[in-house]
Coordinates of C-alpha atoms in Angstrom, one line a residue:
M4 CA 88.5 -11.8 57.4
G5 CA 90.3 -14.6 55.6
D6 CA 89.4 -13.3 52.2
G7 CA 90.7 -9.8 53.1
L8 CA 94.0 -11.3 54.3
N9 CA 94.3 -13.4 51.2
R10 CA 93.6 -10.4 49.0
F11 CA 96.1 -8.3 50.9
L12 CA 98.9 -11.0 50.7
G13 CA 98.0 -12.1 47.1
D14 CA 97.6 -15.8 48.1
T15 CA 97.0 -17.9 51.2
P16 CA 99.2 -17.1 54.2
L17 CA 100.9 -20.5 54.1
R18 CA 101.8 -20.3 50.4
V19 CA 103.1 -16.7 50.8
A20 CA 105.2 -17.9 53.8
I21 CA 106.7 -20.7 51.7
K22 CA 107.4 -18.4 48.8
L23 CA 109.1 -15.9 51.2
I24 CA 111.2 -18.6 52.8
V25 CA 112.4 -19.9 49.4
V26 CA 113.2 -16.5 48.1
S27 CA 115.0 -15.6 51.3
L28 CA 117.1 -18.7 51.1
L29 CA 118.1 -17.9 47.5
V30 CA 118.8 -14.3 48.2
G31 CA 120.8 -15.2 51.3
F32 CA 122.8 -17.8 49.4
A33 CA 123.6 -15.2 46.6
M34 CA 124.5 -12.5 49.1
H35 CA 126.8 -14.9 51.0
T36 CA 128.4 -16.1 47.7
F37 CA 129.2 -12.5 46.7
G38 CA 130.3 -11.5 50.2
V39 CA 127.5 -9.0 50.8
Y40 CA 126.0 -8.8 54.2
P41 CA 123.0 -6.7 55.5
T42 CA 125.3 -4.4 57.4
D43 CA 127.2 -3.7 54.1
I44 CA 123.9 -2.6 52.5
L45 CA 123.1 -0.3 55.5
F46 CA 126.6 1.3 55.3
W47 CA 126.3 1.7 51.5
A48 CA 123.0 3.4 52.0
Q49 CA 124.4 5.7 54.7
D50 CA 127.4 6.6 52.5
F51 CA 125.2 7.2 49.5
I52 CA 122.9 9.6 51.5
G53 CA 126.0 11.4 53.0
D54 CA 127.6 11.8 49.5
L55 CA 124.3 13.0 48.1
W56 CA 124.0 15.5 51.0
R57 CA 127.5 16.9 50.5
T58 CA 127.2 17.0 46.7
G59 CA 123.9 18.7 46.9
F60 CA 125.2 21.5 49.1
R61 CA 128.3 21.8 46.9
A62 CA 126.0 22.3 43.9
L63 CA 124.1 24.9 45.7
G64 CA 127.4 26.7 46.5
R65 CA 128.2 26.7 42.8
V66 CA 124.8 28.1 42.0
G67 CA 125.5 31.0 44.3
D68 CA 128.9 31.5 42.6
Y69 CA 127.2 31.6 39.2
L70 CA 124.6 34.0 40.6
L71 CA 127.3 36.4 41.8
I72 CA 129.3 36.2 38.6
G73 CA 126.2 36.8 36.5
A74 CA 125.1 39.7 38.7
V75 CA 128.4 41.5 38.2
V76 CA 127.5 41.8 34.5
V77 CA 123.7 41.9 34.6
I78 CA 123.1 44.6 37.3
P79 CA 125.3 47.3 35.7
V80 CA 123.8 46.6 32.3
F81 CA 120.3 46.8 33.8
I82 CA 121.2 50.1 35.5
L83 CA 122.7 51.5 32.3
I84 CA 119.6 50.5 30.3
R85 CA 117.3 52.1 32.9
I86 CA 119.3 55.3 32.9
L87 CA 119.3 55.5 29.1
S88 CA 115.6 54.8 28.9
W89 CA 114.9 57.3 31.7
R90 CA 116.6 60.1 29.7
K91 CA 114.4 59.4 26.6
S92 CA 111.1 60.0 28.5

């Protein structure tokens, strides 16, 4: 069981715990220095997903506009071509 745990963690549990503590201290110090807190990250992620959601639906609305504008030209041309080819046969 110990070998499986070591293989999963990549090292012994004690060494992994020490590495995680050191990295956590460094990241915590850097975040505090720059004035970034975990709640800020959560709010940024929430805002990003909300903006992406709204922008995505806005883009879909534009696709619908392009479809209607193109259909105004394409459908009459298609009907005209079908009528002209129908008269030849």
